[in-house]
Tab-separated table of C-alpha atoms in Angstrom:
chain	number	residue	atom	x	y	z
A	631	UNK	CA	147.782	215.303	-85.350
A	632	UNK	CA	147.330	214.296	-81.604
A	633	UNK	CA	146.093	211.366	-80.043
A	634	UNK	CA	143.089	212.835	-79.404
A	635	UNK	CA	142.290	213.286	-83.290
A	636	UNK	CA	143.253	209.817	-83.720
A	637	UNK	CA	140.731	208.416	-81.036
A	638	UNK	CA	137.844	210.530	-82.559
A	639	UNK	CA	138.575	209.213	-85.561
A	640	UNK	CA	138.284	205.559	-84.687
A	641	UNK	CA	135.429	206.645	-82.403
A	642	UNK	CA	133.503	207.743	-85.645
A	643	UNK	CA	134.955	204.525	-87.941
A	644	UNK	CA	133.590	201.932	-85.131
A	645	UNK	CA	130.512	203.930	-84.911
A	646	UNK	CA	129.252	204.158	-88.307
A	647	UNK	CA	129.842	200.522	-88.600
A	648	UNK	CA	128.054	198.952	-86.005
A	649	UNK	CA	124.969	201.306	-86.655
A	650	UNK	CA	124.636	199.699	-89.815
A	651	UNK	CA	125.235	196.622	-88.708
A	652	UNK	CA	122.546	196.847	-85.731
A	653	UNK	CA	119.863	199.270	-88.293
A	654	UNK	CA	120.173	196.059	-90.700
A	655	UNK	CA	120.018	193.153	-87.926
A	656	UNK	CA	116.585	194.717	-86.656
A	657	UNK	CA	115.382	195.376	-90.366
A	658	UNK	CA	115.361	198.929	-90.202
A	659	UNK	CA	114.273	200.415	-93.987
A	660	UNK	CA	116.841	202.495	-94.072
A	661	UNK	CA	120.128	202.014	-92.188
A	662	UNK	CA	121.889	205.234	-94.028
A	663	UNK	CA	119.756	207.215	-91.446
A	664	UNK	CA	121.255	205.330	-88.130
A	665	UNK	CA	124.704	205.647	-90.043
A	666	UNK	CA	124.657	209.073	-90.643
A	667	UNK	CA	122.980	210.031	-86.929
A	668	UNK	CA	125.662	207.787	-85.018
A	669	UNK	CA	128.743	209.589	-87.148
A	670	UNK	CA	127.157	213.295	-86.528
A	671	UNK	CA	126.564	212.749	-82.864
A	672	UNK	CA	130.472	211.594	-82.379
A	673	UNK	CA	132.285	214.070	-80.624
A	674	UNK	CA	135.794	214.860	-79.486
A	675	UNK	CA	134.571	214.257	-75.566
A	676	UNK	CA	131.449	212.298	-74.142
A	677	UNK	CA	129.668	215.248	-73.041
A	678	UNK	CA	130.029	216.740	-76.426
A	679	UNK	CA	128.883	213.697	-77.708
A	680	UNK	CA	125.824	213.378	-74.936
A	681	UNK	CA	124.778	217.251	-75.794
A	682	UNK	CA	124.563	216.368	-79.984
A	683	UNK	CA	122.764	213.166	-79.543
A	684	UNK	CA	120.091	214.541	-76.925
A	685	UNK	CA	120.019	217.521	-79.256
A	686	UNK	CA	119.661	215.678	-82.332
A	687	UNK	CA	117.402	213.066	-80.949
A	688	UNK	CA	114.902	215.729	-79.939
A	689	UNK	CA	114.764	217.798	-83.021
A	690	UNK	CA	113.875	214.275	-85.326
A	691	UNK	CA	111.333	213.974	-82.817
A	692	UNK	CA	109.756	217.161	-83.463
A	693	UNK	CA	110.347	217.124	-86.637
A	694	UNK	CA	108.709	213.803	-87.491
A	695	UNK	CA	106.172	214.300	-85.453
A	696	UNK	CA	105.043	217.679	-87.050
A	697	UNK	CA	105.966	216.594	-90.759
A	698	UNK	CA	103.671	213.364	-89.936
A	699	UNK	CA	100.728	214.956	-88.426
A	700	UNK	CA	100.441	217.544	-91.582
A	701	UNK	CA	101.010	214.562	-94.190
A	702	UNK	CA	98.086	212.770	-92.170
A	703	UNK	CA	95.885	216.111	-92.141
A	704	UNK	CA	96.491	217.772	-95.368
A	705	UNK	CA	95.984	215.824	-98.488
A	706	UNK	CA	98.381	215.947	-101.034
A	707	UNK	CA	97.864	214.175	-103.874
A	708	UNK	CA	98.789	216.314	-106.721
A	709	UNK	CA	102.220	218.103	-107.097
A	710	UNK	CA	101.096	221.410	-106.309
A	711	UNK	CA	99.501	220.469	-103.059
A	712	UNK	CA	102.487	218.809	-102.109
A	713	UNK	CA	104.290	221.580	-102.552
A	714	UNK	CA	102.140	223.760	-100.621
A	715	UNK	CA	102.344	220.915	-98.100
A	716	UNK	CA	105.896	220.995	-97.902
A	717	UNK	CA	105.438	225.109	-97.430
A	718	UNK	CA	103.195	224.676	-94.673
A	719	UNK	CA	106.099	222.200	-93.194
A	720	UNK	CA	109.369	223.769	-93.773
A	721	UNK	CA	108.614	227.397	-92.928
A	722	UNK	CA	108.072	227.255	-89.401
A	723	UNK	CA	110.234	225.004	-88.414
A	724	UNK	CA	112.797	226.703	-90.487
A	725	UNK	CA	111.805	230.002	-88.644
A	726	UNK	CA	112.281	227.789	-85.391
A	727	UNK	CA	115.512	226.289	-86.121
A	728	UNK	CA	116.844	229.663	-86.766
A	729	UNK	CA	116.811	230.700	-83.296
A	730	UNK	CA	117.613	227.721	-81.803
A	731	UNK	CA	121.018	227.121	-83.249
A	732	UNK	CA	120.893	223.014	-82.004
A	733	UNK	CA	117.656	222.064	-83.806
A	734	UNK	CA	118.845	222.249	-87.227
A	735	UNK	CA	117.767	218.980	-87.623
A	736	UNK	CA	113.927	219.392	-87.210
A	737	UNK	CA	112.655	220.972	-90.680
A	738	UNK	CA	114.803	218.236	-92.281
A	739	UNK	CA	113.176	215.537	-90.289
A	740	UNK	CA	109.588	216.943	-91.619
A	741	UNK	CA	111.007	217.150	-94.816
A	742	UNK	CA	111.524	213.123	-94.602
A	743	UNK	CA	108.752	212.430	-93.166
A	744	UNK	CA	107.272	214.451	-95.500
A	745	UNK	CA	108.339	213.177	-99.018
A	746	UNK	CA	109.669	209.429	-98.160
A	747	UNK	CA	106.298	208.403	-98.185
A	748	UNK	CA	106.594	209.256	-102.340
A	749	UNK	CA	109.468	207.166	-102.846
A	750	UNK	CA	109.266	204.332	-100.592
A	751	UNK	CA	105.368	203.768	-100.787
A	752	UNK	CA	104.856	203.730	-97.100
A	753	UNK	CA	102.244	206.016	-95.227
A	754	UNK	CA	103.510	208.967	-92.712
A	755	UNK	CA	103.120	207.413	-89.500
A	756	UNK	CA	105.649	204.612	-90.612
A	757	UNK	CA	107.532	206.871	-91.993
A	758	UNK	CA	107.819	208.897	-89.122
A	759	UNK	CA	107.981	206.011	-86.367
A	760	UNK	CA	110.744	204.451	-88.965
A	761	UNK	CA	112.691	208.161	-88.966
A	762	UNK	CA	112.745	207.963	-85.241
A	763	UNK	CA	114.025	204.896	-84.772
A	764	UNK	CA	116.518	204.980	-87.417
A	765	UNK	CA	117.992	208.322	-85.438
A	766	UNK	CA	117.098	206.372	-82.069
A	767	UNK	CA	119.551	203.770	-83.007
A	768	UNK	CA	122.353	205.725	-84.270
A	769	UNK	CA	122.465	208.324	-81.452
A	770	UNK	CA	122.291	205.517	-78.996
A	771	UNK	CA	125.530	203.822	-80.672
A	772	UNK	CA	127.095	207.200	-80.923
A	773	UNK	CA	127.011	207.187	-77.059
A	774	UNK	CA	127.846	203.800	-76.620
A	775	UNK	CA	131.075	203.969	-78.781
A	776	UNK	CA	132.065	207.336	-77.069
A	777	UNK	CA	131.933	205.742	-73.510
A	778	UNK	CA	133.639	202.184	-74.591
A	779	UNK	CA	136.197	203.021	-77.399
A	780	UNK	CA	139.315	205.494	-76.565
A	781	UNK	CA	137.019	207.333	-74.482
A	782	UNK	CA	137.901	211.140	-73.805
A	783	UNK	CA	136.429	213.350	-70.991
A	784	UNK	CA	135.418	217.293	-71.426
A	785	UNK	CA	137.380	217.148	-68.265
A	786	UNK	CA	140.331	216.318	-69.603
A	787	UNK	CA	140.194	218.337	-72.464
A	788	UNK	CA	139.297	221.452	-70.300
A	789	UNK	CA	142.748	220.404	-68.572
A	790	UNK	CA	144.474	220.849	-72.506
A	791	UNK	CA	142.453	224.071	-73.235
A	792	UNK	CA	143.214	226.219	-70.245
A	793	UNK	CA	146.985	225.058	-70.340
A	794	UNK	CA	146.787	226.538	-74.266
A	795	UNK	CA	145.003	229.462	-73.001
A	796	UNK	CA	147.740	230.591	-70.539
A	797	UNK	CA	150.242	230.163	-72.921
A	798	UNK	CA	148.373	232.568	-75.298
A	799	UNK	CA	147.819	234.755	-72.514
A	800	UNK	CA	151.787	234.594	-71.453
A	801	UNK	CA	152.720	235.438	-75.347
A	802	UNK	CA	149.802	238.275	-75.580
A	803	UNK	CA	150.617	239.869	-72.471
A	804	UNK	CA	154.620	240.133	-73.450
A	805	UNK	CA	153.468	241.414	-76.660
A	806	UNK	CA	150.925	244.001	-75.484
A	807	UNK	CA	153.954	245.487	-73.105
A	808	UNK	CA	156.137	246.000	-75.683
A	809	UNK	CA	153.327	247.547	-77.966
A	810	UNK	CA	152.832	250.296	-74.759
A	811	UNK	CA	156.579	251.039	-75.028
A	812	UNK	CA	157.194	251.032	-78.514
A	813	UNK	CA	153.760	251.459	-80.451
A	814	UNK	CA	151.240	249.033	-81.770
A	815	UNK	CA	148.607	248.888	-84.792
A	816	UNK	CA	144.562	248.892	-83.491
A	817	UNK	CA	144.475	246.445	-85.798
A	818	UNK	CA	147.279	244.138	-84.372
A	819	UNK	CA	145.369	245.009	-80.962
A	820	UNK	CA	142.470	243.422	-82.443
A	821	UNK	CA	144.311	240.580	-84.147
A	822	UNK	CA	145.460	239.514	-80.522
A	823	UNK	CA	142.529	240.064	-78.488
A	824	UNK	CA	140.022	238.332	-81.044
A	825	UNK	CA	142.757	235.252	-80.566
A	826	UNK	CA	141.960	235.100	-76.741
A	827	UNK	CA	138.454	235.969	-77.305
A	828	UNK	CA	137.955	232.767	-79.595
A	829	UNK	CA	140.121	230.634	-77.193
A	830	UNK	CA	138.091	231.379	-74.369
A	831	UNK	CA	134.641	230.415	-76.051
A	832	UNK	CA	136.143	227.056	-76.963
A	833	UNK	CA	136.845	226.707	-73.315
A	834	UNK	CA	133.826	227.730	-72.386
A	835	UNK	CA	132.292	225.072	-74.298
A	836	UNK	CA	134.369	222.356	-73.746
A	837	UNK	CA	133.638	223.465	-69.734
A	838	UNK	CA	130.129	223.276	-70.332
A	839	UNK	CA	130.389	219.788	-72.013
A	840	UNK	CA	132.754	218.839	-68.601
A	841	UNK	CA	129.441	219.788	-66.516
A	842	UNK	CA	126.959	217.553	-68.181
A	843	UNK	CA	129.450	214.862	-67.588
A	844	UNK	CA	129.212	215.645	-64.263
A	845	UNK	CA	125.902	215.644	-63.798
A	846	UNK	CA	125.443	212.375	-64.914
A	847	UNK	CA	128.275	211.037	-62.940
A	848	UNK	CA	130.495	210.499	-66.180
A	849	UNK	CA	133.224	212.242	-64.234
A	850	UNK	CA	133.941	213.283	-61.095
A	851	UNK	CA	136.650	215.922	-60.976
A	852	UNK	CA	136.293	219.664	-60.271
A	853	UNK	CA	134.047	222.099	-61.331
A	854	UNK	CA	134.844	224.124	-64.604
A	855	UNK	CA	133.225	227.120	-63.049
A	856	UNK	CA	135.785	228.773	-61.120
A	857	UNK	CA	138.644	228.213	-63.697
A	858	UNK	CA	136.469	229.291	-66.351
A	859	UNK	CA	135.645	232.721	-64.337
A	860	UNK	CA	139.070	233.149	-63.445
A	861	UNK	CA	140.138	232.857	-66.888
A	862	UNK	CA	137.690	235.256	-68.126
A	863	UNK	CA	138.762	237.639	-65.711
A	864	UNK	CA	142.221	237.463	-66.812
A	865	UNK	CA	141.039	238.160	-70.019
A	866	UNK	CA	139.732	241.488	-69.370
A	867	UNK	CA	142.676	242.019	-67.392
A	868	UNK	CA	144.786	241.966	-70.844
A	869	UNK	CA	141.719	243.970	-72.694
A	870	UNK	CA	142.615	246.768	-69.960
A	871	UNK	CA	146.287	246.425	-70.641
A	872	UNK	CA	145.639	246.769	-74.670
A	873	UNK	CA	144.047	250.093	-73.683
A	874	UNK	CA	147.122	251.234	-72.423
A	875	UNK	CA	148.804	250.622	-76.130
A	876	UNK	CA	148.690	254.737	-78.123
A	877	UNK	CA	151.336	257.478	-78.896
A	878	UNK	CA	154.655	257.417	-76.573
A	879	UNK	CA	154.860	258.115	-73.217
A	880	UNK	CA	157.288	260.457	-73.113
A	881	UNK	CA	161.536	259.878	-73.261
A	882	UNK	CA	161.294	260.261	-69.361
A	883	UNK	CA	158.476	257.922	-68.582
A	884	UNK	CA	160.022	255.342	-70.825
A	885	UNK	CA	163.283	255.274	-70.026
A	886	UNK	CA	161.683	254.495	-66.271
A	887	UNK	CA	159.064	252.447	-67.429
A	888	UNK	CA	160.782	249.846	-69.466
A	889	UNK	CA	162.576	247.921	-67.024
A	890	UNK	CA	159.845	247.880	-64.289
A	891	UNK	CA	157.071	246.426	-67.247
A	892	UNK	CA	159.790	244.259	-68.842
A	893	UNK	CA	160.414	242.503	-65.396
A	894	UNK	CA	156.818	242.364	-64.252
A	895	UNK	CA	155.425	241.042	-67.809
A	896	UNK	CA	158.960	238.591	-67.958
A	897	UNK	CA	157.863	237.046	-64.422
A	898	UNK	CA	153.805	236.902	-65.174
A	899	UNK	CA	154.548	235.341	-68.406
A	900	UNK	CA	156.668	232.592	-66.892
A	901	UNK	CA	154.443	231.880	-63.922
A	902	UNK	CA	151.375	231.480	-66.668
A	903	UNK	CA	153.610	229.413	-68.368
A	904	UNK	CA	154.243	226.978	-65.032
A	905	UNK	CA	150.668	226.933	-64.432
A	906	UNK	CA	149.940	225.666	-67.797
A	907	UNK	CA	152.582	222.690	-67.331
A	908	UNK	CA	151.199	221.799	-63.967
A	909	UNK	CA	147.482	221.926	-65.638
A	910	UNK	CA	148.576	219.417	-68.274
A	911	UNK	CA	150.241	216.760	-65.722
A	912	UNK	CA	147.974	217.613	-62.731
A	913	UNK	CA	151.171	218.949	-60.539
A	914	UNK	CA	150.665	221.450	-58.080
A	915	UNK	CA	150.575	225.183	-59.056
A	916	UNK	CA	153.813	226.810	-59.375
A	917	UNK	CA	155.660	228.627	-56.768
A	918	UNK	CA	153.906	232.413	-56.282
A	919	UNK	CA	156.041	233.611	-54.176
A	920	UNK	CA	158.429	235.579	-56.635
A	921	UNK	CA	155.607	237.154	-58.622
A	922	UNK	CA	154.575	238.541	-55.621
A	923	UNK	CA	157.897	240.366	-54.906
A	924	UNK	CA	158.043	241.255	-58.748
A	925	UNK	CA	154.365	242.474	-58.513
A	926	UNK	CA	155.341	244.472	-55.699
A	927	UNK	CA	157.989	245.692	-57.299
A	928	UNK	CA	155.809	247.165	-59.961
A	929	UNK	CA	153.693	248.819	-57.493
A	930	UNK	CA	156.210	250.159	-55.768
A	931	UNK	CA	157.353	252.006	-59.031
A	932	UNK	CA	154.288	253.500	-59.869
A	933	UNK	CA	154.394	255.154	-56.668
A	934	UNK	CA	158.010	255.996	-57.329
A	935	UNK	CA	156.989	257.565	-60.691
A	936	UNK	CA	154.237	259.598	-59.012
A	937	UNK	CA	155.906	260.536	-56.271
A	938	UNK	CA	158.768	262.162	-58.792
A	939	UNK	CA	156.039	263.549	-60.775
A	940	UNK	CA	156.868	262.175	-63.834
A	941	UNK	CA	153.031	261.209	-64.634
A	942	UNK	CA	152.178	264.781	-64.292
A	943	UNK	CA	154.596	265.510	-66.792
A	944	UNK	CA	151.960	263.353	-69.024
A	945	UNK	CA	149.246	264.657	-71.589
A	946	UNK	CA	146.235	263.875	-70.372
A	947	UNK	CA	145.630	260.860	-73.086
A	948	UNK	CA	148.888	259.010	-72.152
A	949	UNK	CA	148.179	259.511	-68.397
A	950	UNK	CA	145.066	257.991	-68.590
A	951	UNK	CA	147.079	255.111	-70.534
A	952	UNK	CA	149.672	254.665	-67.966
A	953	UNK	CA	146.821	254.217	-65.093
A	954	UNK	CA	145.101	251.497	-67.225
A	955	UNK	CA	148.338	249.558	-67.668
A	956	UNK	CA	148.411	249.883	-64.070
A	957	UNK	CA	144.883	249.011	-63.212
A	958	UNK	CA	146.086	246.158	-65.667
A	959	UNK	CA	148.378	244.637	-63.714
A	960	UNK	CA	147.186	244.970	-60.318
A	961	UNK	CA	144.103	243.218	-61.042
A	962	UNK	CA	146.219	240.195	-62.623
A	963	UNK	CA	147.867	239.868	-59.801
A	964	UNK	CA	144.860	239.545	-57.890
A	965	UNK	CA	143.477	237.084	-60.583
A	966	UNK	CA	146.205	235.348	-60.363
A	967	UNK	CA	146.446	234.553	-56.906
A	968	UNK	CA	142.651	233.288	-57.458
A	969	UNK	CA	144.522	230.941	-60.275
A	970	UNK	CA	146.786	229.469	-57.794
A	971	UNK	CA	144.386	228.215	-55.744
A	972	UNK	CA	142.373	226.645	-58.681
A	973	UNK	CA	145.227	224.969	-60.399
A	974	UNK	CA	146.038	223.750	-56.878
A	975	UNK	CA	142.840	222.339	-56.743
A	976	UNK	CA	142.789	220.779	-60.118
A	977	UNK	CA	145.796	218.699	-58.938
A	978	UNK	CA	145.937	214.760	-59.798
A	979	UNK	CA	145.069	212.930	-56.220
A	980	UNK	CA	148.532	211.534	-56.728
A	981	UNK	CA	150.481	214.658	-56.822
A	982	UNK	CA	148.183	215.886	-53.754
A	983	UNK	CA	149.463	212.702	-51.342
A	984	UNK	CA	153.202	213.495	-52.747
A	985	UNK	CA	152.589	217.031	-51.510
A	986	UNK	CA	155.814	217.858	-53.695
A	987	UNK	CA	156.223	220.169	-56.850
A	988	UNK	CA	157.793	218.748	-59.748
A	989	UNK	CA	160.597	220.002	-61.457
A	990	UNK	CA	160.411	222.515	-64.035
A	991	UNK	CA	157.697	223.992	-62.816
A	992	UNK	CA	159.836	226.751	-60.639
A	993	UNK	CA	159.516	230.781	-61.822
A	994	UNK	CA	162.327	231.414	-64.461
């Protein structure tokens, strides 16, 4: 476990606590509602934990208000109108809550609002102005605990999640060559594409949670946008280069090829690999220079290969291959140039004024 899971953990103990303290200091009837709205609200960053309690805070508003004005307008005495009442209640907002994916909340707030009235003896209105405030009190504590106790940025976290995305990308990409030389599975294709793919919509979220932080002056480092974009990009950029992965090439091509994608994949992996360190501390991007010449390098064989026309030699299936891998790489490198710049820019201020690049972070 990381620190991180530690500090959401305490975030969610101190939480819980005081919103049952505070629900029973202001006489709330019941406190489990505050308790249980103040630990579902806690996220792993502030802006995740901003987005739930604005979500959740609107849907028991709905909700409440909705299951309150059809307790007040249709009578219910007897057990069968109630549950024709509780028909009337449920099904829309359970049609509503199924395509918005963040309201979840709102049929079970009418459903409270609804039937608490039966146990507790109280009439709707209370009941609903008691359901809001019980939620009103626990989403506010949620926020207050995330922004005074270990508090953790999307920002930060966005730092950790593109660092582990370019690693995955380094070991995919090494992988993926050595499927093109020797022969890969579609469905160990898949496996490691559908691993990027689900990195890259955590990212995407925890970016998005980074730019409501933002916006409300929680944080003020960089946009997520361009790294996020830059990332996806890179992304295809490996799709394209599984495309390349089908029968052998040939004993010709391969014997050529091999060296020329083993160097170009060996440098590419360890320059993602740099760029994820300096991510993680906030040091300057890596040195480019040498994936440049090794990029170069590549193109320079392609043209060598056509040139000795050993692609025509090609069916037309593995051709077609060979140009994707191609198209692959060439459109990294142009990614990746767009990556230096970013990483550049997400430096610390520090490292910036030092104008220096650590050790450790040179291409191996």
């Amino acid at each position: 476990m990381s620190r991180a899971d530690f500090a959401f953990a305490l975030r969610v103990t101190v939480a819980s606590v005081v919103a049952l303290v505070v629900a029973q200091l202001l006489g709330l009837p019941m406190p489990l509602w505050s308790v249980l709205t103040a630990t579902i609200v806690s996220q792993l960053s502030i802006g995740g934990t901003l987005k739930t309690g604005a979500n959740y805070m609107l849907g028991t508003l709905a909700g409440s208000i909705y299951g309150g004005v059809i307790a007040v307008l249709v009578p219910h005495a007897g057990e069968a109108a109630l549950l024709a009442v509780l028909v009337i209640a449920v099904a829309p907002l359970a049609l509503y809550s199924a395509t918005h994916a963040n309201m979840n909340v709102v049929p079970i707030s009418a459903i409270i609002v609804l039937l608490m009235p039966a146990f507790s003896h109280v009439d709707p209105l209370n009941s609903a102005i008691d359901r809001i405030l019980e939620v009103a009190v626990g989403a506010a504590i949620g926020l207050l605990v995330a922004l005074v106790v270990a508090p953790s940025t999307a920002h930060r976290q966005m730092r950790g999640a593109a660092a582990r995305l370019l690693e995955q990308m380094a070991e995919t990409m090494g992988i993926l060559a050595q499927g093109i030389l020797d022969g890969m599975t579609i469905d160990d294709v898949s496996r490691l594409q559908d691993r990027i793919g689900a990195a890259m919509v955590a990212l995407d979220t925890v970016g998005g949670e980074a730019e409501r932080e933002r916006l409300i002056r929680l944080n003020l480092g960089v946009q997520t946008g361009p790294m996020r974009r830059t990332l996806m990009r890179l992304r295809h950029d490996l799709v394209f280069l599984g495309r390349a992965i089908g029968s052998p090439l040939g004993e010709a091509m391969h014997e050529r090829l091999r060296p020329m994608l083993e160097d170009v994949v060996a440098g590419t992996s360890a320059w993602l690999r740099d760029a994820a360190v300096a991510l993680r501390t906030g040091a300057e991007s890596p040195p480019i220079d040498r994936l440049h010449r090794t990029l170069a390098a590549w193109t320079a064989g392609v043209a060598a290969l056509r040139h000795d026309g050993i692609v025509r030699q090609l069916s037309g299936d593995a051709a077609e291959r060979f140009f994707a891998a191609s198209f692959a790489l060439e459109q990294m490198h142009r990614d990746l140039q767009d990556l230096d710049r970013i990483v550049t820019e997400w430096q610390h201020p520090g490292a910036k004024a030092q104008g220096s690049r650590p050790e450790g972070l040179t291409m191996r």
